[in-house]
Amino acid sequence: MDNRVVENVLGTLGAVCWSIQLLPQIIINYRRHDTEGLQGSMMLLWAVAGVPLGVYNIVEEFNIALRIQPQILTILSLLTWAQCLYYGKTQKYRVMKCCVAITSLLLMLGGIEAGLIFALQAAKKRGLEWPLIVMAVLSACLLGAGVLRHYWDIYVHRTVRGISFIFVGIDAAGDLFSLVSVLFGSTINVLGIVIYGTELTLWVGIFICGGVFNLQPWVKERLEQRNGNLQDPIALHPMPSSTSVFRTVSGSQVMERRPWQSS
C-alpha cells in the first residue's frame, strides 16, 4: 500500500479518536452531575493547545485529518471545561454564563490561530523555521501539562479519580494513530513525533497508575469476597451505575473502609 494512503488512513483514525475521545467523559459528567477529580485546568490547557497544534499541522501541510484534529480538540475541551464550571463545587456558573465563556474563548482562539497560520506561512516561505519550532514545543508542553495535572491529583489522593479510562484509551489511541501517520509522511517530522509521543507516554503512565491504585485493589477485594475472607464491612457512598473499574469515581464517591463496630 502506498505510504500516502497509509498516512491518510492513520491520520483519519487519529482524528476520529480525537473527535469522540471526550464524549465518554462528557456523558459521565452529565450522569454524575459532578466533575470532582476532573481537572478543569487540563481542559483549558488542551483548548489552548489546539491553537499551536493546529497552526503547526496546517503550515507543515500534514494530511487533512491532522489539520482538522486540533480544531475538534479545542471545541470538545471547551465543552468539558464548561461542565467543570457548571458542576463545580466552589462556584457554579449558570448555563448562559458557561455558553458566553466558551463562545468568547472559541472566537478568540480561532482568531489567534488564523492570524498565526498566515504569519507562519509567510515566515516559512522566507526560510524561517524557528516560529514553527515554537508552535510545536508549545503544543507539546500544553498537551503534556494538561495530563500532568492528573498526576498531581493521583499523588495526593492515591487513586485515579474523576476521569474515564475509556476516554484515556481513545485519546491514547488517537495519539498513537497520529504518531504513526506522521512516520508515514513524505519526510519524518521529528517535532510532530514529539508532540504526539509526549502525550501518548503520559497516558500510558495514567493507565499504569490506574492498574496500581484502582484495578489491583478492586481485583483483590473481589477475590476476598469470593473466598469469604473479607473481614471488614465496606460502607459505600451512593454511586451511579456508570461507575466501574473502567470509569473512575469522583472524589465524593470514593469507597471508604470502616472498622467493625460492635453493638
PDB file of C-alpha atoms in Angstrom, residues 1-203:
ATOM      1  CA  MET A   1       0.000   0.000   0.000  1.00  0.00           C
ATOM      2  CA  ASP A   2       1.247   3.484  -0.857  1.00  0.00           C
ATOM      3  CA  ASN A   3       2.696   5.437   2.069  1.00  0.00           C
ATOM      4  CA  ARG A   4       0.439   8.390   1.268  1.00  0.00           C
ATOM      5  CA  VAL A   5      -2.653   6.212   1.600  1.00  0.00           C
ATOM      6  CA  VAL A   6      -1.430   4.729   4.899  1.00  0.00           C
ATOM      7  CA  GLU A   7      -0.655   8.230   6.178  1.00  0.00           C
ATOM      8  CA  ASN A   8      -4.160   9.460   5.369  1.00  0.00           C
ATOM      9  CA  VAL A   9      -5.888   6.376   6.803  1.00  0.00           C
ATOM     10  CA  LEU A  10      -3.950   6.557  10.070  1.00  0.00           C
ATOM     11  CA  GLY A  11      -4.404  10.325  10.262  1.00  0.00           C
ATOM     12  CA  THR A  12      -8.142   9.875   9.791  1.00  0.00           C
ATOM     13  CA  LEU A  13      -8.260   7.225  12.545  1.00  0.00           C
ATOM     14  CA  GLY A  14      -6.374   9.614  14.833  1.00  0.00           C
ATOM     15  CA  ALA A  15      -8.804  12.424  14.047  1.00  0.00           C
ATOM     16  CA  VAL A  16     -11.804  10.135  14.626  1.00  0.00           C
ATOM     17  CA  CYS A  17     -10.423   9.102  18.022  1.00  0.00           C
ATOM     18  CA  TRP A  18      -9.875  12.738  18.962  1.00  0.00           C
ATOM     19  CA  SER A  19     -13.391  13.521  17.705  1.00  0.00           C
ATOM     20  CA  ILE A  20     -15.003  11.111  20.173  1.00  0.00           C
ATOM     21  CA  GLN A  21     -12.349  10.966  22.909  1.00  0.00           C
ATOM     22  CA  LEU A  22     -14.061  13.354  25.308  1.00  0.00           C
ATOM     23  CA  LEU A  23     -17.596  12.123  24.660  1.00  0.00           C
ATOM     24  CA  PRO A  24     -17.405   9.328  27.310  1.00  0.00           C
ATOM     25  CA  GLN A  25     -16.092  11.898  29.806  1.00  0.00           C
ATOM     26  CA  ILE A  26     -18.821  14.414  28.894  1.00  0.00           C
ATOM     27  CA  ILE A  27     -21.508  11.712  29.291  1.00  0.00           C
ATOM     28  CA  ILE A  28     -20.153  10.589  32.679  1.00  0.00           C
ATOM     29  CA  ASN A  29     -20.006  14.183  33.898  1.00  0.00           C
ATOM     30  CA  TYR A  30     -23.632  14.661  32.855  1.00  0.00           C
ATOM     31  CA  ARG A  31     -24.789  11.446  34.539  1.00  0.00           C
ATOM     32  CA  ARG A  32     -22.975  12.221  37.759  1.00  0.00           C
ATOM     33  CA  HIS A  33     -23.766  15.936  37.707  1.00  0.00           C
ATOM     34  CA  ASP A  34     -20.260  16.173  39.116  1.00  0.00           C
ATOM     35  CA  THR A  35     -16.752  16.835  37.776  1.00  0.00           C
ATOM     36  CA  GLU A  36     -14.833  16.456  41.023  1.00  0.00           C
ATOM     37  CA  GLY A  37     -11.438  14.928  40.290  1.00  0.00           C
ATOM     38  CA  LEU A  38     -11.531  16.038  36.655  1.00  0.00           C
ATOM     39  CA  GLN A  39      -9.094  18.895  36.221  1.00  0.00           C
ATOM     40  CA  GLY A  40     -10.771  21.928  34.644  1.00  0.00           C
ATOM     41  CA  SER A  41      -7.328  23.409  34.060  1.00  0.00           C
ATOM     42  CA  MET A  42      -6.483  20.338  31.970  1.00  0.00           C
ATOM     43  CA  MET A  43      -9.420  21.042  29.658  1.00  0.00           C
ATOM     44  CA  LEU A  44      -8.471  24.705  29.357  1.00  0.00           C
ATOM     45  CA  LEU A  45      -4.837  23.830  28.613  1.00  0.00           C
ATOM     46  CA  TRP A  46      -5.967  21.423  25.899  1.00  0.00           C
ATOM     47  CA  ALA A  47      -8.279  24.021  24.386  1.00  0.00           C
ATOM     48  CA  VAL A  48      -5.355  26.450  24.144  1.00  0.00           C
ATOM     49  CA  ALA A  49      -3.035  23.655  22.912  1.00  0.00           C
ATOM     50  CA  GLY A  50      -5.288  23.218  19.879  1.00  0.00           C
ATOM     51  CA  VAL A  51      -4.120  26.620  18.598  1.00  0.00           C
ATOM     52  CA  PRO A  52      -0.354  25.990  18.197  1.00  0.00           C
ATOM     53  CA  LEU A  53      -1.037  22.371  17.198  1.00  0.00           C
ATOM     54  CA  GLY A  54      -3.474  23.491  14.500  1.00  0.00           C
ATOM     55  CA  VAL A  55      -1.031  26.125  13.260  1.00  0.00           C
ATOM     56  CA  TYR A  56       1.825  23.616  13.105  1.00  0.00           C
ATOM     57  CA  ASN A  57      -0.166  20.861  11.349  1.00  0.00           C
ATOM     58  CA  ILE A  58      -1.615  23.265   8.773  1.00  0.00           C
ATOM     59  CA  VAL A  59       1.599  25.140   7.969  1.00  0.00           C
ATOM     60  CA  GLU A  60       3.564  21.859   7.781  1.00  0.00           C
ATOM     61  CA  GLU A  61       0.870  20.581   5.384  1.00  0.00           C
ATOM     62  CA  PHE A  62       0.019  17.410   7.276  1.00  0.00           C
ATOM     63  CA  ASN A  63      -2.866  15.327   5.898  1.00  0.00           C
ATOM     64  CA  ILE A  64      -6.356  16.870   6.101  1.00  0.00           C
ATOM     65  CA  ALA A  65      -7.395  14.753   9.084  1.00  0.00           C
ATOM     66  CA  LEU A  66      -4.487  16.003  11.196  1.00  0.00           C
ATOM     67  CA  ARG A  67      -5.295  19.590  10.210  1.00  0.00           C
ATOM     68  CA  ILE A  68      -8.891  19.234  11.427  1.00  0.00           C
ATOM     69  CA  GLN A  69      -7.942  17.265  14.541  1.00  0.00           C
ATOM     70  CA  PRO A  70      -6.759  20.229  16.689  1.00  0.00           C
ATOM     71  CA  GLN A  71      -9.959  22.165  15.983  1.00  0.00           C
ATOM     72  CA  ILE A  72     -12.017  19.239  17.312  1.00  0.00           C
ATOM     73  CA  LEU A  73      -9.764  19.056  20.370  1.00  0.00           C
ATOM     74  CA  THR A  74     -10.344  22.727  21.164  1.00  0.00           C
ATOM     75  CA  ILE A  75     -14.141  22.528  20.803  1.00  0.00           C
ATOM     76  CA  LEU A  76     -14.569  19.368  22.924  1.00  0.00           C
ATOM     77  CA  SER A  77     -12.118  20.612  25.554  1.00  0.00           C
ATOM     78  CA  LEU A  78     -14.064  23.864  25.923  1.00  0.00           C
ATOM     79  CA  LEU A  79     -17.341  21.928  26.267  1.00  0.00           C
ATOM     80  CA  THR A  80     -15.841  19.765  29.015  1.00  0.00           C
ATOM     81  CA  TRP A  81     -14.360  22.837  30.689  1.00  0.00           C
ATOM     82  CA  ALA A  82     -17.839  24.397  30.659  1.00  0.00           C
ATOM     83  CA  GLN A  83     -19.102  21.300  32.502  1.00  0.00           C
ATOM     84  CA  CYS A  84     -16.410  21.866  35.132  1.00  0.00           C
ATOM     85  CA  LEU A  85     -17.744  25.409  35.573  1.00  0.00           C
ATOM     86  CA  TYR A  86     -21.375  24.308  35.668  1.00  0.00           C
ATOM     87  CA  TYR A  87     -20.938  21.372  38.066  1.00  0.00           C
ATOM     88  CA  GLY A  88     -18.155  22.994  40.092  1.00  0.00           C
ATOM     89  CA  LYS A  89     -18.249  22.613  43.877  1.00  0.00           C
ATOM     90  CA  THR A  90     -16.880  26.021  44.871  1.00  0.00           C
ATOM     91  CA  GLN A  91     -18.562  28.334  42.360  1.00  0.00           C
ATOM     92  CA  LYS A  92     -21.221  27.065  39.977  1.00  0.00           C
ATOM     93  CA  TYR A  93     -21.830  29.004  36.776  1.00  0.00           C
ATOM     94  CA  ARG A  94     -25.235  29.354  35.151  1.00  0.00           C
ATOM     95  CA  VAL A  95     -25.796  27.785  31.726  1.00  0.00           C
ATOM     96  CA  MET A  96     -25.864  31.172  29.981  1.00  0.00           C
ATOM     97  CA  LYS A  97     -22.627  32.256  31.633  1.00  0.00           C
ATOM     98  CA  CYS A  98     -20.952  28.985  30.554  1.00  0.00           C
ATOM     99  CA  CYS A  99     -22.161  29.478  26.962  1.00  0.00           C
ATOM    100  CA  VAL A 100     -20.838  33.046  26.873  1.00  0.00           C
ATOM    101  CA  ALA A 101     -17.485  31.905  28.306  1.00  0.00           C
ATOM    102  CA  ILE A 102     -16.868  29.100  25.807  1.00  0.00           C
ATOM    103  CA  THR A 103     -18.166  31.115  22.822  1.00  0.00           C
ATOM    104  CA  SER A 104     -15.894  34.048  23.669  1.00  0.00           C
ATOM    105  CA  LEU A 105     -12.879  31.779  24.102  1.00  0.00           C
ATOM    106  CA  LEU A 106     -13.652  29.855  20.914  1.00  0.00           C
ATOM    107  CA  LEU A 107     -13.825  33.052  18.856  1.00  0.00           C
ATOM    108  CA  MET A 108     -10.661  34.441  20.427  1.00  0.00           C
ATOM    109  CA  LEU A 109      -8.662  31.229  19.952  1.00  0.00           C
ATOM    110  CA  GLY A 110      -9.952  30.854  16.375  1.00  0.00           C
ATOM    111  CA  GLY A 111      -8.877  34.391  15.534  1.00  0.00           C
ATOM    112  CA  ILE A 112      -5.422  33.882  17.031  1.00  0.00           C
ATOM    113  CA  GLU A 113      -4.944  30.603  15.149  1.00  0.00           C
ATOM    114  CA  ALA A 114      -5.995  32.119  11.809  1.00  0.00           C
ATOM    115  CA  GLY A 115      -3.589  35.033  12.269  1.00  0.00           C
ATOM    116  CA  LEU A 116      -0.704  32.741  13.232  1.00  0.00           C
ATOM    117  CA  ILE A 117      -1.301  30.488  10.230  1.00  0.00           C
ATOM    118  CA  PHE A 118      -0.918  33.368   7.766  1.00  0.00           C
ATOM    119  CA  ALA A 119       2.086  34.751   9.668  1.00  0.00           C
ATOM    120  CA  LEU A 120       3.933  31.425   9.857  1.00  0.00           C
ATOM    121  CA  GLN A 121       3.197  30.528   6.245  1.00  0.00           C
ATOM    122  CA  ALA A 122       4.878  33.793   5.257  1.00  0.00           C
ATOM    123  CA  ALA A 123       7.773  33.081   7.623  1.00  0.00           C
ATOM    124  CA  LYS A 124       8.224  29.588   6.173  1.00  0.00           C
ATOM    125  CA  LYS A 125       8.435  30.993   2.635  1.00  0.00           C
ATOM    126  CA  ARG A 126      11.234  33.257   3.843  1.00  0.00           C
ATOM    127  CA  GLY A 127      13.074  30.246   5.275  1.00  0.00           C
ATOM    128  CA  LEU A 128      12.379  30.958   8.951  1.00  0.00           C
ATOM    129  CA  GLU A 129      11.952  27.686  10.856  1.00  0.00           C
ATOM    130  CA  TRP A 130      12.067  28.821  14.481  1.00  0.00           C
ATOM    131  CA  PRO A 131       8.427  30.050  14.627  1.00  0.00           C
ATOM    132  CA  LEU A 132       7.227  26.548  13.696  1.00  0.00           C
ATOM    133  CA  ILE A 133       9.534  25.025  16.298  1.00  0.00           C
ATOM    134  CA  VAL A 134       7.988  27.335  18.903  1.00  0.00           C
ATOM    135  CA  MET A 135       4.486  26.178  17.879  1.00  0.00           C
ATOM    136  CA  ALA A 136       5.476  22.504  18.127  1.00  0.00           C
ATOM    137  CA  VAL A 137       7.137  22.891  21.526  1.00  0.00           C
ATOM    138  CA  LEU A 138       4.253  24.991  22.845  1.00  0.00           C
ATOM    139  CA  SER A 139       1.615  22.469  21.766  1.00  0.00           C
ATOM    140  CA  ALA A 140       3.582  19.547  23.254  1.00  0.00           C
ATOM    141  CA  CYS A 141       4.049  21.423  26.539  1.00  0.00           C
ATOM    142  CA  LEU A 142       0.366  22.421  26.801  1.00  0.00           C
ATOM    143  CA  LEU A 143      -0.909  18.928  25.981  1.00  0.00           C
ATOM    144  CA  GLY A 144       1.559  17.394  28.419  1.00  0.00           C
ATOM    145  CA  ALA A 145       0.793  19.930  31.147  1.00  0.00           C
ATOM    146  CA  GLY A 146      -2.909  19.095  30.857  1.00  0.00           C
ATOM    147  CA  VAL A 147      -2.283  15.408  31.531  1.00  0.00           C
ATOM    148  CA  LEU A 148       0.296  16.142  34.241  1.00  0.00           C
ATOM    149  CA  ARG A 149      -2.425  17.895  36.264  1.00  0.00           C
ATOM    150  CA  HIS A 150      -3.889  14.435  36.850  1.00  0.00           C
ATOM    151  CA  TYR A 151      -0.567  13.057  38.070  1.00  0.00           C
ATOM    152  CA  TRP A 152      -0.660  15.550  40.930  1.00  0.00           C
ATOM    153  CA  ASP A 153      -4.224  14.532  41.790  1.00  0.00           C
ATOM    154  CA  ILE A 154      -3.173  10.848  41.721  1.00  0.00           C
ATOM    155  CA  TYR A 155      -0.217  11.612  44.003  1.00  0.00           C
ATOM    156  CA  VAL A 156      -2.404  13.446  46.515  1.00  0.00           C
ATOM    157  CA  HIS A 157      -5.354  11.013  46.592  1.00  0.00           C
ATOM    158  CA  ARG A 158      -3.561   7.757  45.720  1.00  0.00           C
ATOM    159  CA  THR A 159      -6.244   6.886  43.174  1.00  0.00           C
ATOM    160  CA  VAL A 160      -7.208   7.782  39.612  1.00  0.00           C
ATOM    161  CA  ARG A 161     -10.483   9.648  40.126  1.00  0.00           C
ATOM    162  CA  GLY A 162     -12.904  11.678  38.077  1.00  0.00           C
ATOM    163  CA  ILE A 163     -11.516  10.608  34.696  1.00  0.00           C
ATOM    164  CA  SER A 164     -12.897   7.954  32.348  1.00  0.00           C
ATOM    165  CA  PHE A 165     -10.449   5.228  31.338  1.00  0.00           C
ATOM    166  CA  ILE A 166     -12.497   4.838  28.148  1.00  0.00           C
ATOM    167  CA  PHE A 167     -11.652   8.463  27.353  1.00  0.00           C
ATOM    168  CA  VAL A 168      -7.992   7.854  28.232  1.00  0.00           C
ATOM    169  CA  GLY A 169      -7.834   4.802  25.958  1.00  0.00           C
ATOM    170  CA  ILE A 170      -9.464   6.572  22.999  1.00  0.00           C
ATOM    171  CA  ASP A 171      -7.205   9.608  23.409  1.00  0.00           C
ATOM    172  CA  ALA A 172      -4.096   7.410  23.644  1.00  0.00           C
ATOM    173  CA  ALA A 173      -5.207   5.546  20.507  1.00  0.00           C
ATOM    174  CA  GLY A 174      -5.635   8.894  18.744  1.00  0.00           C
ATOM    175  CA  ASP A 175      -2.095   9.875  19.726  1.00  0.00           C
ATOM    176  CA  LEU A 176      -0.754   6.517  18.525  1.00  0.00           C
ATOM    177  CA  PHE A 177      -2.518   6.654  15.138  1.00  0.00           C
ATOM    178  CA  SER A 178      -1.424  10.267  14.644  1.00  0.00           C
ATOM    179  CA  LEU A 179       2.161   9.414  15.604  1.00  0.00           C
ATOM    180  CA  VAL A 180       2.368   6.547  13.106  1.00  0.00           C
ATOM    181  CA  SER A 181       0.688   8.733  10.474  1.00  0.00           C
ATOM    182  CA  VAL A 182       3.480  11.285  10.875  1.00  0.00           C
ATOM    183  CA  LEU A 183       6.045   8.484  10.468  1.00  0.00           C
ATOM    184  CA  PHE A 184       4.483   7.555   7.118  1.00  0.00           C
ATOM    185  CA  GLY A 185       4.750  11.135   5.806  1.00  0.00           C
ATOM    186  CA  SER A 186       6.924  12.032   2.848  1.00  0.00           C
ATOM    187  CA  THR A 187       9.568  13.145   5.355  1.00  0.00           C
ATOM    188  CA  ILE A 188       9.848  12.140   9.000  1.00  0.00           C
ATOM    189  CA  ASN A 189       8.717  15.130  11.046  1.00  0.00           C
ATOM    190  CA  VAL A 190      10.587  14.867  14.345  1.00  0.00           C
ATOM    191  CA  LEU A 191       8.628  17.637  16.059  1.00  0.00           C
ATOM    192  CA  GLY A 192       5.333  16.007  15.064  1.00  0.00           C
ATOM    193  CA  ILE A 193       6.549  12.773  16.653  1.00  0.00           C
ATOM    194  CA  VAL A 194       7.486  14.655  19.828  1.00  0.00           C
ATOM    195  CA  ILE A 195       4.050  16.320  20.054  1.00  0.00           C
ATOM    196  CA  TYR A 196       2.026  13.103  19.863  1.00  0.00           C
ATOM    197  CA  GLY A 197       4.626  10.913  21.561  1.00  0.00           C
ATOM    198  CA  THR A 198       4.752  13.114  24.673  1.00  0.00           C
ATOM    199  CA  GLU A 199       1.030  12.873  25.370  1.00  0.00           C
ATOM    200  CA  LEU A 200       0.918   9.154  24.496  1.00  0.00           C
ATOM    201  CA  THR A 201       3.659   8.431  27.043  1.00  0.00           C
ATOM    202  CA  LEU A 202       1.830  10.364  29.762  1.00  0.00           C
ATOM    203  CA  TRP A 203      -1.432   8.487  29.061  1.00  0.00           C
TER     204      TRP A 203
END
